[in-house]
Coordinates of C-alpha atoms and ligand atoms in Angstrom, one line a residue:
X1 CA 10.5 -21.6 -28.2
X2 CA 6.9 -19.7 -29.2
X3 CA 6.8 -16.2 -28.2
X4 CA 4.6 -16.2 -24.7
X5 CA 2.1 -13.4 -23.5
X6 CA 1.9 -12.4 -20.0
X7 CA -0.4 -9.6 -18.8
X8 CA 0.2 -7.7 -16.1
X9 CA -3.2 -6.4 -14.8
X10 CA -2.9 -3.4 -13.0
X11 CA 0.4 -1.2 -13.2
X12 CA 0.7 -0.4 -8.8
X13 CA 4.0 -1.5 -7.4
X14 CA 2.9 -5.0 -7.7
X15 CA 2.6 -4.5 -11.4
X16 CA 5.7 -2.1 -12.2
X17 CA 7.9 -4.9 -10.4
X18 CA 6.3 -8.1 -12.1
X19 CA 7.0 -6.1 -15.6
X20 CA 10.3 -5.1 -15.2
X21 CA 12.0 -8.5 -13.7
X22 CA 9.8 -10.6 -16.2
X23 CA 11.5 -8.0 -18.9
X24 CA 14.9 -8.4 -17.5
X25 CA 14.7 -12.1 -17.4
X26 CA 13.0 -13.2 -20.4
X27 CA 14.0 -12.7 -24.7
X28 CA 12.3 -10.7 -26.8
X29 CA 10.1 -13.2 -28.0
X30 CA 8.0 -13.3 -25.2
X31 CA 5.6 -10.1 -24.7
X32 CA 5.2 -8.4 -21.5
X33 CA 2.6 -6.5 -21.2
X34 CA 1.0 -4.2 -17.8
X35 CA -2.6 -2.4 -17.9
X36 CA -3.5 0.0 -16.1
X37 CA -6.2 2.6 -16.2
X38 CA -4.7 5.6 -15.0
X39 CA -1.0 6.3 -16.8
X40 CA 0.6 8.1 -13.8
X41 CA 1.7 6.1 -11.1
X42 CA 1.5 7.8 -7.7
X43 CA 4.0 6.9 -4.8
X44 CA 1.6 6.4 -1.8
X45 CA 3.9 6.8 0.6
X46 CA 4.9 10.3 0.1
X47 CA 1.1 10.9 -0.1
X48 CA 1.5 11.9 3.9
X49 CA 4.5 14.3 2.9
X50 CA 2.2 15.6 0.4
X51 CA -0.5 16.1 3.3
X52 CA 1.7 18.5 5.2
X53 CA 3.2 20.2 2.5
X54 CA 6.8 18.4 2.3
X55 CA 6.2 17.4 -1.6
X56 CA 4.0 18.5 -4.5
X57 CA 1.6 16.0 -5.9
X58 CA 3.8 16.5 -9.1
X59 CA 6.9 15.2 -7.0
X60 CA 5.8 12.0 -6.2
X61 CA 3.8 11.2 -9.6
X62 CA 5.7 9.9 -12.8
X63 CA 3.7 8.1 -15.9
X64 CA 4.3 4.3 -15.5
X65 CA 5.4 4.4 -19.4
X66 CA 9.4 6.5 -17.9
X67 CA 9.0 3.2 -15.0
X68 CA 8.4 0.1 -16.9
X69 CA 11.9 -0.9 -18.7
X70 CA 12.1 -0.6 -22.4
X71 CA 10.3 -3.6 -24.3
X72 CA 7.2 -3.7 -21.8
X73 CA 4.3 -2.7 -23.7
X74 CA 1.8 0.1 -21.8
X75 CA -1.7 -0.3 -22.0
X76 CA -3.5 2.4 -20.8
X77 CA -7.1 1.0 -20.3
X78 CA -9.7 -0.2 -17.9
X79 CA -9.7 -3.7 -17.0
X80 CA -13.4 -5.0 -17.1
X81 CA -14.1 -8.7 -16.7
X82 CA -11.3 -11.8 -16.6
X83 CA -12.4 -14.5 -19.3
X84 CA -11.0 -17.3 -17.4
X85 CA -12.2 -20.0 -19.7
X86 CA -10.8 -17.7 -22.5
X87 CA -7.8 -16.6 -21.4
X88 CA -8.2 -13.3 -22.5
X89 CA -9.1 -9.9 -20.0
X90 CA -11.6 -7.9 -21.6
X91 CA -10.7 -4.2 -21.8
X92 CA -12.1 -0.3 -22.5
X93 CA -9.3 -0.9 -25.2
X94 CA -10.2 -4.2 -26.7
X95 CA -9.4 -7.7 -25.5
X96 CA -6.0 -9.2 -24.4
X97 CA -5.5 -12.6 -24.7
X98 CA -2.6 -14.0 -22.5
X99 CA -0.8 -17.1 -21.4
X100 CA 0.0 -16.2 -17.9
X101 CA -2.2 -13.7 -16.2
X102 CA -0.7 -11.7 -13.0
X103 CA -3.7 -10.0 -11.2
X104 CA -2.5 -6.6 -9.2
X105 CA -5.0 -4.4 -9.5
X106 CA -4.5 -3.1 -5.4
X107 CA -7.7 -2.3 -3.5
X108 CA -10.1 0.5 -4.2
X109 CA -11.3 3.2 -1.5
X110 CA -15.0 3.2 -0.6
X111 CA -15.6 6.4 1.1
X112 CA -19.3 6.1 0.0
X113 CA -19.5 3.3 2.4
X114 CA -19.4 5.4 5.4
X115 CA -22.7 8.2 5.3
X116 CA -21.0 11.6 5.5
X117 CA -17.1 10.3 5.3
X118 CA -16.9 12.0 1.6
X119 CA -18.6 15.5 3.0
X120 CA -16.7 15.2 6.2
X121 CA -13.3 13.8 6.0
X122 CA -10.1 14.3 4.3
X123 CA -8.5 11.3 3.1
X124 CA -4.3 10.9 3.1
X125 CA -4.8 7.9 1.1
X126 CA -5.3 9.5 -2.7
X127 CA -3.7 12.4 -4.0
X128 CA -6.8 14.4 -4.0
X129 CA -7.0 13.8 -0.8
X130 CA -3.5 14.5 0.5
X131 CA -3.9 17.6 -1.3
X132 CA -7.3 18.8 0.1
X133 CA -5.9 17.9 3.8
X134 CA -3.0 20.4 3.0
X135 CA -5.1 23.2 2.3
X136 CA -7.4 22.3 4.9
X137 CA -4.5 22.7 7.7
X138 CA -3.2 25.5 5.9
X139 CA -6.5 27.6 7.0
X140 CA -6.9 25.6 10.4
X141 CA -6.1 27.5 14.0
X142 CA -6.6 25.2 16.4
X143 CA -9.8 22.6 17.6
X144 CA -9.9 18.8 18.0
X145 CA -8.1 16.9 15.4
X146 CA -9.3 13.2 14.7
X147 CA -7.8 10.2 12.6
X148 CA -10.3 7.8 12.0
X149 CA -10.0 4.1 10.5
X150 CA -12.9 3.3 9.3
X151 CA -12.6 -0.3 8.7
X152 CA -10.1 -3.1 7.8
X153 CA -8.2 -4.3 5.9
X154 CA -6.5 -1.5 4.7
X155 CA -3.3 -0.6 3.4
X156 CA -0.2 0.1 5.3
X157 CA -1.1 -0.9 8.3
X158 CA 1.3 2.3 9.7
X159 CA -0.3 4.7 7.7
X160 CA -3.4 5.9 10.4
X161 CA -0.2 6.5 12.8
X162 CA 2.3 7.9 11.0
X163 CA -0.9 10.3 9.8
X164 CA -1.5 11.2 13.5
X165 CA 2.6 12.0 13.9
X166 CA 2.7 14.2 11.2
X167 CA 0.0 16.3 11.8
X168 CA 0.9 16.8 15.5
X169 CA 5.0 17.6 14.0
X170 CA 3.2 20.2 11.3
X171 CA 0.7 21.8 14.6
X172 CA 3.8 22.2 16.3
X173 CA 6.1 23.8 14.0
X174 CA 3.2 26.6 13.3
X175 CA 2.6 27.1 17.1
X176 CA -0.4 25.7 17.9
X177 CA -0.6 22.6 19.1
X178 CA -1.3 24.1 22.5
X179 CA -4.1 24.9 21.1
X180 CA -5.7 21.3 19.8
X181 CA -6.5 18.1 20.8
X182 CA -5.8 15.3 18.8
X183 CA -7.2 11.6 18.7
X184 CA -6.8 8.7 16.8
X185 CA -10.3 6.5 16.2
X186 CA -9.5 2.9 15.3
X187 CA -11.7 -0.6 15.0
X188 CA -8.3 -2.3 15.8
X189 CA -7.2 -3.6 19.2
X190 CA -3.8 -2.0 19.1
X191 CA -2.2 -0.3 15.9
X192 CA -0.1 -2.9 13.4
X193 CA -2.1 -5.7 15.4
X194 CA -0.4 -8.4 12.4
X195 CA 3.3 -7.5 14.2
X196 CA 2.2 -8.5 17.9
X197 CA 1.0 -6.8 20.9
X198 CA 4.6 -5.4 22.2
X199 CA 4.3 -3.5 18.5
X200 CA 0.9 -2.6 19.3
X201 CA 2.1 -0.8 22.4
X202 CA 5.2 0.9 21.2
X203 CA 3.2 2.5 18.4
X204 CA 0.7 3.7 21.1
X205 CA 3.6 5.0 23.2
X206 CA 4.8 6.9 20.6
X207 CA 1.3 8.8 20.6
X208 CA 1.2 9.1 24.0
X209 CA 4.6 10.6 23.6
X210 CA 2.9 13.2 21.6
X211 CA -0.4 13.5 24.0
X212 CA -2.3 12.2 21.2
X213 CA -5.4 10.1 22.6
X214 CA -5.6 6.4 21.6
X215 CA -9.3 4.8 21.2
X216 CA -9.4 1.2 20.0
X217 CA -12.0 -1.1 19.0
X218 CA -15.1 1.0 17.9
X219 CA -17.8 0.3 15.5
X220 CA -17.7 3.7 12.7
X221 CA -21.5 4.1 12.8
X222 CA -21.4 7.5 10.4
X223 CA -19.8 10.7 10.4
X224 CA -22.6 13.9 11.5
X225 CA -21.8 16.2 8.9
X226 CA -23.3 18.9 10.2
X227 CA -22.8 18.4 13.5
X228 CA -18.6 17.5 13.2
X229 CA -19.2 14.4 15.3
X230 CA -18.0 10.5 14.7
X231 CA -20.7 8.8 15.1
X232 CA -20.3 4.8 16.5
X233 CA -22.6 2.3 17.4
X234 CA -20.8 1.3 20.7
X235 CA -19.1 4.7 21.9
X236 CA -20.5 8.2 22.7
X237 CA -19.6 10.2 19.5
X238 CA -16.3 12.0 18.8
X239 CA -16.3 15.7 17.9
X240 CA -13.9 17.0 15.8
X241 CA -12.4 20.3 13.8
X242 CA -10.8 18.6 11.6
X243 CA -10.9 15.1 10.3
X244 CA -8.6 12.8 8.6
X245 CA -10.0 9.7 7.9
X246 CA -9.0 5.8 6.3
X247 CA -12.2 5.2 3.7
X248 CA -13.0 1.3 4.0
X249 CA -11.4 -0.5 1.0
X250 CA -12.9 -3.0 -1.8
X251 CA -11.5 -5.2 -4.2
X252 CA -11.7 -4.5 -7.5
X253 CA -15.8 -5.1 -9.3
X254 CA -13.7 -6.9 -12.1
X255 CA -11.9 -9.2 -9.6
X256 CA -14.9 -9.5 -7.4
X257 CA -16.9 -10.4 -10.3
X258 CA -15.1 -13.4 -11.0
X259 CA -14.3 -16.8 -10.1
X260 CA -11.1 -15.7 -8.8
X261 CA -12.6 -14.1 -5.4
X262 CA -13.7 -15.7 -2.4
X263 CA -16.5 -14.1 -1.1
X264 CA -15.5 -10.7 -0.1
X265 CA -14.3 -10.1 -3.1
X266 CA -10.1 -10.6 -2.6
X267 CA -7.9 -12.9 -4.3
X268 CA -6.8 -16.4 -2.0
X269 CA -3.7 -17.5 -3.1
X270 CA -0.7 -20.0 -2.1
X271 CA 1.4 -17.6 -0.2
X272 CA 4.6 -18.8 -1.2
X273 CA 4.3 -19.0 -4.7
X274 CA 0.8 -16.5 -5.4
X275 CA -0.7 -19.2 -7.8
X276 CA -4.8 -18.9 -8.0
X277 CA -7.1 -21.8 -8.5
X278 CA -6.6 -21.3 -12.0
X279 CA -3.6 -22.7 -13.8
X280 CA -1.1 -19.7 -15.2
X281 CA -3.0 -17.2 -13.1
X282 CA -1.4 -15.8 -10.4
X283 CA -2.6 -12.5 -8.4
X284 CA -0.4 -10.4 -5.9
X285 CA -0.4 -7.4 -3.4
X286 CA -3.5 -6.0 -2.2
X287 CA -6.2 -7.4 -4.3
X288 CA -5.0 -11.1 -2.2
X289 CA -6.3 -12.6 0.6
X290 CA -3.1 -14.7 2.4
X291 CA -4.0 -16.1 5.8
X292 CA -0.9 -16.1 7.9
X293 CA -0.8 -19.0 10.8
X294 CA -1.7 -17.2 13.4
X295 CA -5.2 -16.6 11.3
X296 CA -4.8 -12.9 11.0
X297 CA -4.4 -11.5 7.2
X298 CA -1.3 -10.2 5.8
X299 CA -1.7 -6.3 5.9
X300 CA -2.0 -5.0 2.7
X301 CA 1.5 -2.7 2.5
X302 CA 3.8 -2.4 -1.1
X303 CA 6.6 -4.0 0.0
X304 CA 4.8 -7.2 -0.2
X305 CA 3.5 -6.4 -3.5
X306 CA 7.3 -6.3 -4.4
X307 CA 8.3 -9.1 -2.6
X308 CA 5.4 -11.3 -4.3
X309 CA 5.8 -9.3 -7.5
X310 CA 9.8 -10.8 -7.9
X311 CA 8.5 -14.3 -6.7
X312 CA 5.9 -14.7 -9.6
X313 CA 8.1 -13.1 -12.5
X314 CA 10.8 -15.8 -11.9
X315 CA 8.4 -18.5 -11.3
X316 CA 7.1 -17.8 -14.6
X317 CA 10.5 -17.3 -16.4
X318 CA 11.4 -20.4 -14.8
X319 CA 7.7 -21.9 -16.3
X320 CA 8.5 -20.9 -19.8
X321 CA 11.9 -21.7 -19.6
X322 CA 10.8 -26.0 -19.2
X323 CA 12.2 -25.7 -15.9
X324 CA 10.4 -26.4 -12.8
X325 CA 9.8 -23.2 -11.0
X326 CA 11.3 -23.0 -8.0
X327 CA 10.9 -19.2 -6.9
X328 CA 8.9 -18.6 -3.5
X329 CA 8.0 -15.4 -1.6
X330 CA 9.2 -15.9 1.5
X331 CA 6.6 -13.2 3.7
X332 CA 9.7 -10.9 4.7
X333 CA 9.0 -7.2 4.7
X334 CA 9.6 -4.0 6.3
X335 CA 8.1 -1.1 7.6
X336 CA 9.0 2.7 8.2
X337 CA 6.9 5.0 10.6
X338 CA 7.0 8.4 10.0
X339 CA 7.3 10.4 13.7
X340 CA 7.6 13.4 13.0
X341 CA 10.2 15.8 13.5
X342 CA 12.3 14.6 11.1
X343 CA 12.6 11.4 12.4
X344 CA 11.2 7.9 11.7
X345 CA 10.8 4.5 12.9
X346 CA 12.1 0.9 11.0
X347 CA 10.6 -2.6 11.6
X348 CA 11.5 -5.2 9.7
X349 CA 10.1 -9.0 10.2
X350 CA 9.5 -12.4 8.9
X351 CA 5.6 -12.7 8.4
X352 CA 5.0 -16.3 7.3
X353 CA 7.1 -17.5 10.9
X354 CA 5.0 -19.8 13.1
X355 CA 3.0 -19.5 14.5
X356 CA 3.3 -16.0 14.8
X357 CA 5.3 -13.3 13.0
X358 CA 8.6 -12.1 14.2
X359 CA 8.9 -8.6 14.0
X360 CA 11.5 -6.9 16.5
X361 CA 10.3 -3.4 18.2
X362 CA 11.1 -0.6 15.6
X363 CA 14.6 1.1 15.6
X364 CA 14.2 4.8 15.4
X365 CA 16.1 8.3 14.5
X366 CA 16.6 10.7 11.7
X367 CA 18.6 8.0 9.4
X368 CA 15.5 6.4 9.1
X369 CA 13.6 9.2 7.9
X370 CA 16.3 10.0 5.6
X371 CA 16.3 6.1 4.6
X372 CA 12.3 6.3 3.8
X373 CA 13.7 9.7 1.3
X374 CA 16.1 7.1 -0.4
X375 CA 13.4 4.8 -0.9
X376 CA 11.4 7.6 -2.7
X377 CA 14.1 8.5 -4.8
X378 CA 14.7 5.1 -5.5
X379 CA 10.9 4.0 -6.4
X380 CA 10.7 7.8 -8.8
X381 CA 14.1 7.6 -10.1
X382 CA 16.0 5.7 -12.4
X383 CA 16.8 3.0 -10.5
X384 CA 13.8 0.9 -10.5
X385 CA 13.7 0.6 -14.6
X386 CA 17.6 -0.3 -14.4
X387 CA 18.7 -1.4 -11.9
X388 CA 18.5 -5.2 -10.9
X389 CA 14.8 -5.8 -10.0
X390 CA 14.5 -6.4 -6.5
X391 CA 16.7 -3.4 -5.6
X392 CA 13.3 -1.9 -3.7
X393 CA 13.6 -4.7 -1.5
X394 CA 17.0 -5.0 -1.3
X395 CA 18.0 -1.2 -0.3
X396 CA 17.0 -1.3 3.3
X397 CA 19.2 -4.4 3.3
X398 CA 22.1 -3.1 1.2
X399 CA 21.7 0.3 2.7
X400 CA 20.1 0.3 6.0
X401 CA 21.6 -3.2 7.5
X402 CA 18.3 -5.4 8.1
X403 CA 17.6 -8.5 7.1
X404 CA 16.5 -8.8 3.0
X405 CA 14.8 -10.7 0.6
X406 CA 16.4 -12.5 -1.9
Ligands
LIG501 C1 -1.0 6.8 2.4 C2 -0.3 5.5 2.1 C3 0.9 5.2 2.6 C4 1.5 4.0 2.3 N1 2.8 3.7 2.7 C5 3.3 2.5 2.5 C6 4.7 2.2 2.9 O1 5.3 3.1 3.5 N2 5.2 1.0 2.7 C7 4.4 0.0 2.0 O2 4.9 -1.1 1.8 N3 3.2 0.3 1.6 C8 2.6 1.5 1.8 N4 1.4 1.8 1.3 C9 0.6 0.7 0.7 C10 0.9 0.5 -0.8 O3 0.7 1.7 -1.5 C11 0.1 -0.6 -1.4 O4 0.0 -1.7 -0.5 C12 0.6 -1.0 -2.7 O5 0.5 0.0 -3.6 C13 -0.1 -2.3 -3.2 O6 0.5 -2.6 -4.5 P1 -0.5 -3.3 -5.6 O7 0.4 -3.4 -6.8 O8 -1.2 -4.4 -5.0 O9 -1.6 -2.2 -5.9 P2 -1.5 -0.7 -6.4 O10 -0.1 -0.2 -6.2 O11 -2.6 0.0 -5.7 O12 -1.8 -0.8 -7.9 C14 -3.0 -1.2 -8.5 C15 -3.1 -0.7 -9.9 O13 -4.2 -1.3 -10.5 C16 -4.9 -0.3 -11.3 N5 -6.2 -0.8 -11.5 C17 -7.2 -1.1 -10.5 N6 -8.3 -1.5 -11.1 C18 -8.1 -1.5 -12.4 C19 -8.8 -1.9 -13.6 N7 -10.1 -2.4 -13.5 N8 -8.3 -1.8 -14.8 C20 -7.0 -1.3 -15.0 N9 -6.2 -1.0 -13.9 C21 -6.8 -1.1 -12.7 C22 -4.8 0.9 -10.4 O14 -5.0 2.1 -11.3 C23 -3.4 0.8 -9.8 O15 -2.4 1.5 -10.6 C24 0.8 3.0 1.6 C25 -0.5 3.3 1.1 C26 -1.1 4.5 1.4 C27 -2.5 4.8 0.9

């Protein structure tokens, strides 16, 4: 059998996932190769521990050549333009030609898109970000405290919230709380709206729980510098001491460039077996679009990546094996929400069910915070590069008892 090429654009979760189960499943004839332009991988969900001071940006960092398994071949270089026709991806680093293509280059953050966001706001959602927000609450003694989402989709639909939970837990251990006011400023209708109302509601209660205000559906107008206000185009604005805010997100200018998008820019793809138009080209995690049946999107959250990321590797295994590929993603995943003092909240749920998801209210206590810990460890450790791939997915299964994905 000739030696095959797959590239692996973009080396996120998505990536790491497709790399190492395409290693583990195919001979050494066949390359496998991820790109990526930055060489450290970042874990974003310990991005919000890094925001109140729980890790270090170097704790949840590792270069992507100690996660890929030995035999996948790193490429450190900026993806610019997919040669369809050519089937090659042109790069800072020269061109890569490929057989099969898997596109998972994520989403980008577009704080430009808001006027004053970059001046105004502290972002969770990057390191630099995280890590300005922590020395921002370090110096802070008390005002109004806003999380804002400034537009959708975004990523981890949880995120804004467990943002708002962990900033209220830090306030309170240092004494202050008494002393703030805290809101969260959201376009959405209820938080997690892709889980169903009753989810919507439980997430608000546990706000409420924490006097933290809930305002849904408003248009982000701009964010008054000077002033400290949130401005919107269909509420009074919101004034604030200290913001932490959800930048709007864009695909890719390499994916959106191409006659892969649709025309916002994402990726549409069968959601079952996250094939493109184009033959051999597949594209997963947040740079898709998947339209569930209900209409609404599939959130953008890593666990999909992973789920989608196992699906493709064995579809194409199976492709250059002269088998018919059989592999599927099935639209399970799962969810933790951090709630402060040390504990957290699990959901787990089908997502491709009609004609809506199923996703049962969230279970909650400290062995769930501890269970999003094991995760971390998981993802940064070892086990990813050698353990059987999948074990990301199948941990809250193995360990936690819910539901998994096979
Ligand atoms: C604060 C926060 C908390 C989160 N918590 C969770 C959680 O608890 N659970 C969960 O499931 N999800 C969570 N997520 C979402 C999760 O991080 C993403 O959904 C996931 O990383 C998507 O995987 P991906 O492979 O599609 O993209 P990514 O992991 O973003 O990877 C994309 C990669 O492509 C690279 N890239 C982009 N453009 C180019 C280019 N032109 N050339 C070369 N390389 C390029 C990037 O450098 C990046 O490494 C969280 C996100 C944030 C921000």
């Amino acid at each position: 059998m000739a030696g095959k090429t797959i590239v692996i654009l973009g080396g996120g979760v998505g990536g790491i996932a497709t790399a190492n189960a395409l290693r583990e499943q195919l001979g050494v004839e066949h390359r496998v190769v991820v790109v990526d332009k930055r060489a450290e991988y970042t874990f974003t969900p310990s991005l919000l521990w890094v925001m109140v001071g729980w890790r270090r940006p170097d704790q949840i960092t590792k270069s992507l050549h100690r996660l890929v398994r030995p035999g996948v071949e790193v490429v450190i270089a900026e993806g610019q333009e997919i040669d369809l026709d050519g089937q090659k991806v042109k790069t800072s680093n020269g061109d890569l030609a490929y057989d099969y293509l898997v596109v998972a280059v994520g989403a980008n953050l577009a704080p430009e898109a808001v006027p004053g966001f970059s001046a105004a706001a502290h972002t969770p959602y990057d390191l630099d970000g995280a890590t300005r927000l922590w020395s921002a609450l370090q110096g802070f003694k008390g005002g109004r405290v806003a999380v804002l989402v400034s537009a959708m989709p975004y990523k981890c639909p949880a995120a804004p919230y467990e943002t708002a939970l962990l900033l209220d837990d830090y306030l309170r251990q240092q004494g202050i709380r008494d002393r703030c006011e805290m809101a969260v400023y959201t376009l959405e209708t209820l938080p997690m709206g892709v889980a169903g109302p009753a989810m919507g509601q439980a997430v608000v209660g546990m706000l409420e729980a924490k006097d933290i205000q809930f305002y849904p559906q408003l248009d982000l107008d701009h964010i008054d510098v000077a002033g400290k206000k949130i401005g919107f185009s269909n509420r009074d604005p919101a004034p604030f001491d200290l913001l932490a805010g959800v930048p709007p997100h864009r695909p890719p200018q390499m994916v959106k460039e191409s006659a892969l998008a649709n025309e916002a820019g994402w990726v549409p793809v069968n959601k079952r077996t996250m094939q493109t138009s184009f033959e051999n080209v597949y594209a997963i995690g947040d740079v898709t679009a998947i339209k569930l049946a209900n209409g609404m999107a599939l959130p953008k959250a890593g666990v999909f990546a992973e789920g989608q990321a196992l699906a493709v590797a064995r579809r194409i295994a199976e492709d250059i094996r002269g088998v018919e590929a059989q592999a599927e993603y099935d639209g399970q995943g799962f969810c933790w929400i951090e709630m402060g003092g040390g504990s957290a909240g699990f959901a787990s749920g089908e997502f491709y069910a009609e004609p809506d998801p199923v996703v049962p209210l969230p279970r909650s206590g400290r062995m769930w915070h501890w269970g999003k810990i094991l995760f971390e460890k998981y993802w940064l450790g070892e086990g990813f590069t050698r353990q059987v791939s999948g074990l990301g997915l199948n941990i809250a299964g193995k360990v936690l008892d819910v539901p998994v994905i096979s």
